Short mmCIF file of C-alpha atoms and ligand atoms in Angstrom, two decimals:
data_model
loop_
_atom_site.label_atom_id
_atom_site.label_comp_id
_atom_site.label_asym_id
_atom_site.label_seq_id
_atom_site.Cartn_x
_atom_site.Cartn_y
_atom_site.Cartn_z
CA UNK E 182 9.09 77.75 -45.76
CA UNK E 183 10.15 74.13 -47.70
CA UNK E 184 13.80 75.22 -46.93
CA UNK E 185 13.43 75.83 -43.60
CA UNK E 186 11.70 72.57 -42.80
CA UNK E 187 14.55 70.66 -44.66
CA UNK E 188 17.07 72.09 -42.26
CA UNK E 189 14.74 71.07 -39.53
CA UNK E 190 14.18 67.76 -40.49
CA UNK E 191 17.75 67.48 -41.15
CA UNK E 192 18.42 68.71 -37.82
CA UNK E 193 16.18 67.15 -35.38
CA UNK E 194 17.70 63.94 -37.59
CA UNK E 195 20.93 64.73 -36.64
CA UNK E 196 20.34 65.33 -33.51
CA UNK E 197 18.30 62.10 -32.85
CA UNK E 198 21.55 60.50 -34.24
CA UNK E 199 23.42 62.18 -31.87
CA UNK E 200 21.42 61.33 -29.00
CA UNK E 201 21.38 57.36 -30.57
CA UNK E 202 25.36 57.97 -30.57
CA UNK E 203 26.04 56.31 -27.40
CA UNK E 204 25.69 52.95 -29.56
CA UNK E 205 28.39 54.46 -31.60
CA UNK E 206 31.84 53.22 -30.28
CA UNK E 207 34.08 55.34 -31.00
CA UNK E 208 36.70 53.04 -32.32
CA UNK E 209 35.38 50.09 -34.48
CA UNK E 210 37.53 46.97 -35.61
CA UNK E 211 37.64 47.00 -39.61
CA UNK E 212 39.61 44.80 -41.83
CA UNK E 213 41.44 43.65 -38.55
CA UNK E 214 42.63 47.41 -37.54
CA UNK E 215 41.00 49.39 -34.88
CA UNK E 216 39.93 52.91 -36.70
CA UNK E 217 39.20 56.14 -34.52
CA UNK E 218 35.61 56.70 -35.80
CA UNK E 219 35.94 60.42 -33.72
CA UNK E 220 38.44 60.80 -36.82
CA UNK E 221 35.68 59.83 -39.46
CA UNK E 222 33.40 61.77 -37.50
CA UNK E 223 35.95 64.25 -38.09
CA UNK E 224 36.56 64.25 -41.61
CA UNK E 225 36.52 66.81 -43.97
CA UNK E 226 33.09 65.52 -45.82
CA UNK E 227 31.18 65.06 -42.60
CA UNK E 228 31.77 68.94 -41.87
CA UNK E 229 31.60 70.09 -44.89
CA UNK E 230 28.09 68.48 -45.59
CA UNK E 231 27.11 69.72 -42.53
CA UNK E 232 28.02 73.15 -43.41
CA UNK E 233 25.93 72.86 -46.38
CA UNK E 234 23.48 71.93 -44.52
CA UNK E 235 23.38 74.82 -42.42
CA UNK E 236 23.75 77.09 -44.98
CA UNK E 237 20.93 75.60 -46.34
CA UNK E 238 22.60 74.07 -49.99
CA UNK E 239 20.95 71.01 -49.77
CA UNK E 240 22.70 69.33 -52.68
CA UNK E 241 25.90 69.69 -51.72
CA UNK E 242 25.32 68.87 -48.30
CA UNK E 243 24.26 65.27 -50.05
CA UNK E 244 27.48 64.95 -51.97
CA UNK E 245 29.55 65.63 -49.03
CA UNK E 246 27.68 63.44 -46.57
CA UNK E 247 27.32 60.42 -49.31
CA UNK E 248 31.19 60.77 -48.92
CA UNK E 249 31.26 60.57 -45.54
CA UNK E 250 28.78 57.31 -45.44
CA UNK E 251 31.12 55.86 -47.57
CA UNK E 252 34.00 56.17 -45.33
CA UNK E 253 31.93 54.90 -42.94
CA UNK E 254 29.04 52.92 -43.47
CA UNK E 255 28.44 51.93 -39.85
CA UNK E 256 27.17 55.45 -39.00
CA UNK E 257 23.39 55.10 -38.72
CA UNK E 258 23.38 58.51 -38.20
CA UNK E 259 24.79 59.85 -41.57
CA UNK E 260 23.11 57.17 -43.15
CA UNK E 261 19.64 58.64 -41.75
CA UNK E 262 19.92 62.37 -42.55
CA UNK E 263 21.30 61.22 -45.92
CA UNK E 264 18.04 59.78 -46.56
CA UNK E 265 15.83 62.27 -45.04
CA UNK E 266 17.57 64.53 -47.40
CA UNK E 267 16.79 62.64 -50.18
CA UNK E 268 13.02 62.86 -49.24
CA UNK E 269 13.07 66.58 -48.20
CA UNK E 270 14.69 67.15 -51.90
CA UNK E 271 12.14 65.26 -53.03
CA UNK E 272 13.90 61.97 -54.24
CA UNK E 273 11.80 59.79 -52.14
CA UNK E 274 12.23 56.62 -53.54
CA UNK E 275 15.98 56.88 -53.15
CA UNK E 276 14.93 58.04 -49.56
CA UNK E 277 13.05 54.76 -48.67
CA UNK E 278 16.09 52.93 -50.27
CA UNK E 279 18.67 54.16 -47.98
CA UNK E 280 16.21 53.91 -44.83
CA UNK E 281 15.40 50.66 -45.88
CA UNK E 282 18.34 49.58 -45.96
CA UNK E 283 19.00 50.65 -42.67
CA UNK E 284 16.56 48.13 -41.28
CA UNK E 285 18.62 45.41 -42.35
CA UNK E 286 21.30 45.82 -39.91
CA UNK E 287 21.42 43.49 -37.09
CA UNK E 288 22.96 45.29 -34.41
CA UNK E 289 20.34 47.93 -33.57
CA UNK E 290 18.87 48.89 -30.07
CA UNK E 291 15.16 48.73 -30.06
CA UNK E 292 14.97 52.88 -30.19
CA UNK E 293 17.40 52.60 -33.19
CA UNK E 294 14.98 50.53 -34.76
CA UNK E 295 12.03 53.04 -34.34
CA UNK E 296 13.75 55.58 -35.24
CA UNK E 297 14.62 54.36 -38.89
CA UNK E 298 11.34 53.26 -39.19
CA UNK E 299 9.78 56.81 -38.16
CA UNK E 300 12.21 58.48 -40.82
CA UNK E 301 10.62 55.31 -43.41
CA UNK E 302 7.66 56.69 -42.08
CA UNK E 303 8.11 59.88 -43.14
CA UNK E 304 9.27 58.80 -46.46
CA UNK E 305 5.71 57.00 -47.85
CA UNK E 306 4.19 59.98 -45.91
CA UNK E 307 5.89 61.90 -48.09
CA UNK E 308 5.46 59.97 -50.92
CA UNK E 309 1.73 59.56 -50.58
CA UNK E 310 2.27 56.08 -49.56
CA UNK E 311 -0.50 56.45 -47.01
CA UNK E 312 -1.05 52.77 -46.17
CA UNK E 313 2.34 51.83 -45.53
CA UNK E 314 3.16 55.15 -43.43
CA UNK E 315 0.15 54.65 -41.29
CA UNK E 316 1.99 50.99 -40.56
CA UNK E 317 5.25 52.10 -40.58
CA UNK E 318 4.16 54.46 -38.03
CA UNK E 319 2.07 51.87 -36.01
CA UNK E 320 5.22 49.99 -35.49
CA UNK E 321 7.45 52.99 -34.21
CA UNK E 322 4.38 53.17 -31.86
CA UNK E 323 4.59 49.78 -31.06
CA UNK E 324 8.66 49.63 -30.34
CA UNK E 325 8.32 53.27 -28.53
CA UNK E 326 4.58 53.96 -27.08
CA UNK E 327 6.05 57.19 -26.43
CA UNK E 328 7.14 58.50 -29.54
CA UNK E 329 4.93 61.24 -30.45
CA UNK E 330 6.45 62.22 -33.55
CA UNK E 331 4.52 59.20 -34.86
CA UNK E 332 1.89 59.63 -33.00
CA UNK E 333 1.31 63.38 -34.73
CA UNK E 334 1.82 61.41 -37.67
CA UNK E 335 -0.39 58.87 -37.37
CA UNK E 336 -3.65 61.23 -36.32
CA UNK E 337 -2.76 63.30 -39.13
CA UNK E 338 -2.29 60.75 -41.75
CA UNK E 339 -6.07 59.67 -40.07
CA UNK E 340 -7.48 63.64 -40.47
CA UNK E 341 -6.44 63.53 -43.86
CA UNK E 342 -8.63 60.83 -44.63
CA UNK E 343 -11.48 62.36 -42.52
CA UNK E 344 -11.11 59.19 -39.95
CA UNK E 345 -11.52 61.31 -37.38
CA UNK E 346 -12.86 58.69 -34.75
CA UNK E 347 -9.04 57.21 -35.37
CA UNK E 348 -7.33 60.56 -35.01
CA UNK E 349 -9.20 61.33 -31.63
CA UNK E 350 -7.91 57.65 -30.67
CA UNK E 351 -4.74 58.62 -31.36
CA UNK E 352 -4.75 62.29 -29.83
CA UNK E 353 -5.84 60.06 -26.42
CA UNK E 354 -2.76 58.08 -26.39
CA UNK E 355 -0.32 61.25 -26.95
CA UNK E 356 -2.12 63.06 -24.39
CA UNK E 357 -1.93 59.87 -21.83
CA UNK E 358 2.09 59.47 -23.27
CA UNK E 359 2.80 62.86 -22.24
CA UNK E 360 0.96 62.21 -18.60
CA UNK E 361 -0.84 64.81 -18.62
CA UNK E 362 -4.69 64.06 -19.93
CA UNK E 363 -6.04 67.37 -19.04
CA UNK E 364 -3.48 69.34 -20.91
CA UNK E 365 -5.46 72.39 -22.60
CA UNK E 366 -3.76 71.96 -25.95
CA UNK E 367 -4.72 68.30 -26.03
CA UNK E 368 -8.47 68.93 -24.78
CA UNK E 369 -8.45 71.38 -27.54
CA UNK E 370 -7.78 69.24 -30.23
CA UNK E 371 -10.07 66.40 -29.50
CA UNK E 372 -12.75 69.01 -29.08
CA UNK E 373 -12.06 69.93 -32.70
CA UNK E 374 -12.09 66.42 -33.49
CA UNK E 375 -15.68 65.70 -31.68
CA UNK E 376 -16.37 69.03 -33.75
CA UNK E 377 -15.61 67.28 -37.00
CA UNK E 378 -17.76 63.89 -35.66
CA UNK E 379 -20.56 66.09 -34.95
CA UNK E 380 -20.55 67.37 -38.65
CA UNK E 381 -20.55 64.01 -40.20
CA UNK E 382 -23.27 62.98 -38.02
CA UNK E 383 -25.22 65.59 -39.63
CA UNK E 384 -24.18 65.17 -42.59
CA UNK E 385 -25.68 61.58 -42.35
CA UNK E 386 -28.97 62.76 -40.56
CA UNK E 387 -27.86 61.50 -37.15
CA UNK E 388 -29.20 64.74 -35.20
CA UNK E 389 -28.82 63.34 -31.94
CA UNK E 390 -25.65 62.17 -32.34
CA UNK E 391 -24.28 64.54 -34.00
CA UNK E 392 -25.93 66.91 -30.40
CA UNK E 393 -23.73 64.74 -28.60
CA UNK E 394 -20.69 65.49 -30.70
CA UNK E 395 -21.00 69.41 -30.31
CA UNK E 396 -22.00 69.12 -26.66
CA UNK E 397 -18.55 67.02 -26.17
CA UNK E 398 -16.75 68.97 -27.52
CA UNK E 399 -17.57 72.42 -25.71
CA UNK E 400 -17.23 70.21 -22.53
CA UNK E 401 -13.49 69.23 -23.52
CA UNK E 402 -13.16 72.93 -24.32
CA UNK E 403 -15.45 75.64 -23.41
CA UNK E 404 -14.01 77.62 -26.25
CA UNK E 405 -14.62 75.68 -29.26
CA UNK E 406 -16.32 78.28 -31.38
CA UNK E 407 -17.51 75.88 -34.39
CA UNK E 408 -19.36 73.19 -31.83
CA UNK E 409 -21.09 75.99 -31.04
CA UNK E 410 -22.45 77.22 -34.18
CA UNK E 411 -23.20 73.47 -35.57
CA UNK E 412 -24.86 73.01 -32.37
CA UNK E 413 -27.22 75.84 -32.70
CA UNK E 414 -27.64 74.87 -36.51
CA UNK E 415 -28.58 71.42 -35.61
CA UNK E 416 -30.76 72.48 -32.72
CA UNK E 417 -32.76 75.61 -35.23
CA UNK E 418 -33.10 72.23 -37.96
CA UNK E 419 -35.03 70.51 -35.58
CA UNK E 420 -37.15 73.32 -34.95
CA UNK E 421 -35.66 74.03 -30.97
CA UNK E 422 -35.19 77.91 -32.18
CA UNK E 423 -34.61 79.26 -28.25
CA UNK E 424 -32.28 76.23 -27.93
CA UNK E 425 -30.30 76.91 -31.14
CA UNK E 426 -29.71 80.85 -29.81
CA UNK E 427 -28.81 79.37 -25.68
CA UNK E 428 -25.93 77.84 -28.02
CA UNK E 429 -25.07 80.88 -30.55
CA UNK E 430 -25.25 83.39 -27.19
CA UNK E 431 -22.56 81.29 -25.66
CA UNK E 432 -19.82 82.02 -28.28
CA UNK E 433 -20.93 85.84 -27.65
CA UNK E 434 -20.42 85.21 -23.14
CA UNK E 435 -17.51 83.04 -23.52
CA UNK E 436 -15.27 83.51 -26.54
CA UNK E 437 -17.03 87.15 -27.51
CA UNK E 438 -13.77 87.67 -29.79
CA UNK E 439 -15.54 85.61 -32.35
CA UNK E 440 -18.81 86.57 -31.63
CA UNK E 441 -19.08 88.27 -35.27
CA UNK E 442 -19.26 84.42 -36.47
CA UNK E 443 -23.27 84.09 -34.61
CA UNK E 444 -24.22 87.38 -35.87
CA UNK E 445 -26.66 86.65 -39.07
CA UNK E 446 -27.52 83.37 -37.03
CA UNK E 447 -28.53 85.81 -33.71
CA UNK E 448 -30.07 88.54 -35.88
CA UNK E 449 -32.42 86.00 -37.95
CA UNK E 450 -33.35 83.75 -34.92
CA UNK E 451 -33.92 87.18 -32.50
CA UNK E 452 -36.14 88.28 -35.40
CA UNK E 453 -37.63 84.99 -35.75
CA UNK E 454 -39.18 84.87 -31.86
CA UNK E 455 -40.09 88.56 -32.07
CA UNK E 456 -37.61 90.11 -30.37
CA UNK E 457 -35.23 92.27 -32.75
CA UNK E 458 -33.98 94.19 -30.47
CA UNK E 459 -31.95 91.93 -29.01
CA UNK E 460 -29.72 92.02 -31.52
CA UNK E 461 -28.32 95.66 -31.64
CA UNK E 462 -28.59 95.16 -27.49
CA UNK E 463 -26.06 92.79 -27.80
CA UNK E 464 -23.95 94.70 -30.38
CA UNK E 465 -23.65 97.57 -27.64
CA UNK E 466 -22.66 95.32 -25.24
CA UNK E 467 -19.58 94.00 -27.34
CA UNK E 468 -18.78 97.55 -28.43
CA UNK E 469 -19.07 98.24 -24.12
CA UNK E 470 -16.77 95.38 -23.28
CA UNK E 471 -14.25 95.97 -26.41
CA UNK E 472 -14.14 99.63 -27.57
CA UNK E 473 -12.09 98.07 -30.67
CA UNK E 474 -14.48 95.63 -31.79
CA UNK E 475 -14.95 97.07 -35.06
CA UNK E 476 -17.18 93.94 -36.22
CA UNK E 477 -19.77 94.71 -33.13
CA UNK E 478 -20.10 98.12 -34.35
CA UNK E 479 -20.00 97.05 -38.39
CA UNK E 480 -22.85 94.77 -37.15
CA UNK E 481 -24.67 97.67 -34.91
CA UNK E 482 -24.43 100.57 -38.10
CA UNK E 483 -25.90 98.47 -40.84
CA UNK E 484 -28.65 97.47 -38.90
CA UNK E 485 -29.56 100.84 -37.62
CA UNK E 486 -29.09 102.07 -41.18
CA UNK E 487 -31.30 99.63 -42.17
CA UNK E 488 -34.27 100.76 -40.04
CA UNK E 489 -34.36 103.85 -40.79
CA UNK E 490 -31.69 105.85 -38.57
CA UNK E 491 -29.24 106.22 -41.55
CA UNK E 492 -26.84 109.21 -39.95
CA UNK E 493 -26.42 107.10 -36.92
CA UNK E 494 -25.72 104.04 -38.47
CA UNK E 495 -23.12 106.17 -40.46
CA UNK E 496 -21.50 107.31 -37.74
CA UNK E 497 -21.16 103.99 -36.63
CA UNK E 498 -19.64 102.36 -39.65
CA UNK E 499 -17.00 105.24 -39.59
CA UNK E 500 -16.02 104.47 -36.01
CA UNK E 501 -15.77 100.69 -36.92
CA UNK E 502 -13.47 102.22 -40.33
CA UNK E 503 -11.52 103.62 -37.81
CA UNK E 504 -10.27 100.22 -36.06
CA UNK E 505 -9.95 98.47 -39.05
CA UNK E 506 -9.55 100.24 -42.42
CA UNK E 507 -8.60 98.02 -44.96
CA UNK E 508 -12.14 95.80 -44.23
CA UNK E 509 -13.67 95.98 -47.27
CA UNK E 510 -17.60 94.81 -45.86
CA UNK E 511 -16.69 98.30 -43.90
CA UNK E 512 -16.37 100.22 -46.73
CA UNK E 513 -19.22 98.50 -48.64
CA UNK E 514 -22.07 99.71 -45.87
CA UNK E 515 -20.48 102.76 -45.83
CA UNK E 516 -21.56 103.24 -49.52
CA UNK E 517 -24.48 101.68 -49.12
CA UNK E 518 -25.08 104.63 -46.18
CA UNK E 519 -23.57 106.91 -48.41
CA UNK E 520 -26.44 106.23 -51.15
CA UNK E 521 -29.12 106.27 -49.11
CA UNK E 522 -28.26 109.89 -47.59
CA UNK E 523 -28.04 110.89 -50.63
CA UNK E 524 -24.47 110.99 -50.78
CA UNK E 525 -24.34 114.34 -48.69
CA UNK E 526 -21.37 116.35 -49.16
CA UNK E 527 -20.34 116.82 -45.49
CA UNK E 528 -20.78 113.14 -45.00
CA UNK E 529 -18.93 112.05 -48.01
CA UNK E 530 -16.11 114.07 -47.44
CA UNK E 531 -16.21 112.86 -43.92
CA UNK E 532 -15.25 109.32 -45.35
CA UNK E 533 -13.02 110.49 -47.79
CA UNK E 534 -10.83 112.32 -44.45
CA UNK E 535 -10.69 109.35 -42.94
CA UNK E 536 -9.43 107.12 -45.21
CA UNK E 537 -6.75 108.96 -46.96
CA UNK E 538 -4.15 107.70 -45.01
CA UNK E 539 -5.39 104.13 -44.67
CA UNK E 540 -3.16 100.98 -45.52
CA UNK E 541 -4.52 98.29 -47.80
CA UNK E 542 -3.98 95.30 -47.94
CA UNK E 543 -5.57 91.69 -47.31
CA UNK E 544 -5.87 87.97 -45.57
CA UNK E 545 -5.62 89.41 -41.90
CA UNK E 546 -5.43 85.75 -40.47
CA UNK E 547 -2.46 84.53 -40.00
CA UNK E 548 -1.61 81.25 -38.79
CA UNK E 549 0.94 81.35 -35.44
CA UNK E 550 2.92 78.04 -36.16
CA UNK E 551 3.89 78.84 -39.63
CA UNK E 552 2.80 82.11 -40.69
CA UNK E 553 0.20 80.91 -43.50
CA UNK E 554 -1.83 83.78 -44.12
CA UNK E 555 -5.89 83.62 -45.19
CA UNK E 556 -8.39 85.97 -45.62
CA UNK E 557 -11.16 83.83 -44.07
CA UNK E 558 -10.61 82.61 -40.08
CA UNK E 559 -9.78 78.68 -40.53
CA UNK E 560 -10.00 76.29 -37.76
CA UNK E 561 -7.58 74.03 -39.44
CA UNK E 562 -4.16 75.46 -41.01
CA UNK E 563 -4.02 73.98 -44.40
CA UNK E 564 0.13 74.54 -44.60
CA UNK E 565 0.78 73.20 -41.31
CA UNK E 566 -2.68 71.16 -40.17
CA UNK E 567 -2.80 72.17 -36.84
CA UNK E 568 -5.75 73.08 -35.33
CA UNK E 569 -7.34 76.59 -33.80
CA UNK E 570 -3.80 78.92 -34.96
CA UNK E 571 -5.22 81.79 -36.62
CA UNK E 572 -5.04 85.30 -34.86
CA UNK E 573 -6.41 88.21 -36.72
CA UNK E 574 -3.19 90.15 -37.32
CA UNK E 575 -3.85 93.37 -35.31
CA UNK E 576 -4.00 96.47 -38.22
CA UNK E 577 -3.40 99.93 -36.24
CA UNK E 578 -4.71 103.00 -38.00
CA UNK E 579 -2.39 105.64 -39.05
CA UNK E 580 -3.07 107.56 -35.83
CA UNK E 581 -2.35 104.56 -33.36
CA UNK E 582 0.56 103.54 -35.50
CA UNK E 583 2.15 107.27 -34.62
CA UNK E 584 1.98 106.97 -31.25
CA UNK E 585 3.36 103.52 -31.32
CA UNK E 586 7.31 103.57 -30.55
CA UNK E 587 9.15 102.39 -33.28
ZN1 LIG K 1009 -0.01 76.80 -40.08
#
């Protein structure tokens, strides 16, 4: 993963530099004699460093390229992946030096400019230099509005530090950069972000504003799953019970993929106003709408086992096995099931039939920017911080996995 952002960073560096190259003559006047800089460009270390680079031997690659900076210290370009190797090998203060350096030269155009100071940037970023990234990044922003490499910086250097009023702030101005305010991706991240406000509103007893928050942030994006849930939380604390389940039944009409995530909430408040039944009601209507929803049916057997109809819930559990048989809260009502019939032969070996051939394994999620894997659901990636990534990696059973083609 580390290696394979290094070559990016590398990369997109060099090809910045590339793009910046137009401000590279290609013959320069030293020591009185005009030199063919396509020559230097050409030289032996230049390729060679870049070969390394591609073949990922990141050392090397800095040996070669130091070389070729020497031979010609004009290039801004081998100058700046020289020091964004440094920082992606974890030398940072040797990375600030060179980049710093790089400031000092007179002769830069304006986007020049920014972009040393976005690969400075980069360098306290990665040097936990938070203050003077945030600025460093503030002024790429300010010589290029547009740059939203520093934007992305900038809001995440503010979620980091919880300032998520900032971060939305920022999200705003990349969304109005790219011209297009109502992108979806955009909408979806400043939902999360009124998500987060909401929380620390009721985390500091603000209940109305914190209403506000959640209620924002379903309107930016009608499928922000957490808003909901905080919303109905907030709304049950305050005693609005038929409110707080209006909110919770809206995850199960809208996103009803993530449904699961309301159930103990639905099945406590439906209890709670005297109406129980709504909840195994609404687990046959997810199992209706999604024969594979093995959580609806999960949900649906333990309950029935639970009051008293122990051989249907059973049935249920094994059906829900069936779509998903490495989950392990499966398995547990199963055995639960299993103890309270008595552990009946038929029924046990039943179970045992069906998972025989069943793969194991765990952390389902899987996050689809950079692969991070997690047991849980997260809203937030904590490899790659970006927000609402995690699919629930699809797990065929042994029969669907036959009739799949290779
Ligand atoms: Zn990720």
């Amino acid at each position: 993963m580390t290696e394979t952002v290094v070559l990016l960073a590398a990369l997109l560096a060099l090809l910045a530099g590339l793009a910046a190259g137009k401000a590279w003559e290609r013959y320069k006047l030293r020591g009185g004699r005009w030199i063919d800089r396509r020559r230097l460009r050409g030289s032996p270390h230049y390729i060679l460093g870049l070969n390394h680079l591609v073949s990922n031997q990141i050392d090397l690659a800095i040996d070669e390229l130091t070389k070729a900076a020497q031979l010609d210290r004009d290039a801004l370009e081998i100058h700046l992946i020289l020091g964004n190797l440094y920082r992606e090998n974890g030398q940072v203060s040797k990375a600030i030096q060179i980049h710093q350096r790089l400031l000092q030269r007179a002769r830069m155009t304006t986007l020049e400019h920014a972009h040393v100071l976005l690969c400075l940037g980069l360098d306290y970023r990665h040097g936990g230099f938070i203050d003077r990234a945030a600025e460093t990044f503030s002024e790429v922003v300010r010589l290029d509005p547009r740059n939203t490499h520093a934007l992305l910086n900038l809001e995440k250097l503010h979620e980091e530090q919880h300032e998520w009023r900032e971060a939305r702030v920022i999200r705003q101005r990349m969304a109005e950069a790219a011209g297009d305010e109502h992108n979806p991706r955009d909408q979806a991240i400043l939902a999360f972000l009124e998500n987060e406000l909401g929380l620390q509103a009721m985390r500091e007893q603000r209940p109305d504003q914190a209403i506000r928050h959640f209620e924002a942030a379903t309107h930016l994006d009608v499928k922000t799953v957490p808003a909901y849930l905080n919303l109905g939380d907030v709304r049950l604390a305050l005693g609005q019970r038929k409110e707080a389940v209006e909110a919770w039944e809206k995850i199960v009409r809208i996103v009803p993929e993530r449904a699961y995530l309301a159930f103990s909430r639905l099945k406590d408040a439906y209890a709670g106003i005297g109406a129980p039944e709504r909840f195994p009601d609404l687990c046959r209507r997810l199992i209706d709408t999604n024969p594979q929803d093995w959580r609806a049916r999960l949900a649906l057997g333990e309950h029935l086992a639970a009051n008293g109809a122990a051989r249907r819930g059973l049935d249920l559990l094994l059906e829900s096995l069936l779509h998903n048989p490495h989950g392990l809260a499966i398995h547990q009502a199963i055995w639960r099931t299993l103890s309270v019939l008595a552990f009946e032969e038929s029924v046990v070996t039943r179970y045992i039939n069906l998972t025989r051939d069943a793969v194991f394994y765990l952390d389902p999620h899987i996050c689809m920017r950079c692969r991070y894997r997690s047991t849980e659901l997260l809203w937030q990636c904590p490899q790659c911080h970006e927000w609402n990534t995690f699919v629930e990696e699809r797990i065929a059973t042994a029969e669907e996995s036959e009739e799949a083609p290779a």
